[in-house]
Structures are given as C-alpha cells and as structure tokens.
C-alpha cells in the first residue's frame, strides 16, 4: 500500500486550471455576437468578406444566398442567420476575415469593447 504524506511548504507546482475548473463560469458572448448590430450596420464590403469565407466556412449555396440580398445590411443579416449553427472556431474565422477586410471597423469596435484607445 502506497501512503503519501504532504508536508507544509510542499513546493510542487499547482495543478493548471482546466476547462473543468471553469465549467461554472459564465461564457462571454463571442465578439460577433456582441457586435452583431454594429457589424450589420457598418460592414461595407460584404463581397470581399464572403470571398474569404467561401469554401472554408460557406458552401456555394450559402455564398450565393448571401450575395443575392439587395443591400450590404441584408447580406450581413443573412450571414448572421447562418452563424446560428457555427461554433467558436467558425466564428473565429469570420472574426479573422473581418480583421483582414475591415481593419478600421474592427479596431473601432475593439476600442469600444476595451474602453482603451488603441490609436493613442
């Protein structure tokens, strides 16, 4: 029988925090979910965003359905309809594509989120 004793001042490293330890912590909404309204209103080049997502996240049918909408706002709304089935990895792809296609908008939204001006 193995008996372990722990002495005061034991210097073994603490166990790293795992997802299990954080399972009761409330999950913060993804950036896309937090800023949906602003993204719908302010993304001006939806086609370039769709081009980045086509084939990796959007099927040909989804791509065409979004492009068929009349206005940029309607296109973004349609894109967000598809986002209901996306996991965090998928949403991260959209976030990255937005950073590449709309860097100034994303910087503005990040500044508002953090309350810190990145430009100063």
Phi, psi and omega in degrees: 000132181266128179238123179254136174238145180246126180264150175303142180084014178303127187260018177294145181294147177293152178294136178294149177289138180242173176300327179300320180292334183258010188296336180270350179288138180293136180280133177283144177296149178296154178311316181298321180288322180293326188246022183308309184301315180293321179294318177298317184284330193245349177286119186258337182243073183292324182300318179293325176295314180298321179299322178291330184268341183296129178089329178262326182233322182255135174286170178301319181295316179295317178304311181293324180295319179292315181296335182288342180293150189285322185240162177300320180297317179294324177296317179294320177299318179295319177300318179292335174297317178292332183294344180301330182263002183277143172270184183299322180298317178296315179297325177296326176295318178294317178303313180296319179296322177295320178298325181282323185267336183222059186299323181290319177298314181296320178299317179298315180293322178294321177297317179295323180295317184272338183078009181244133177282119181284332184281349183249000000 
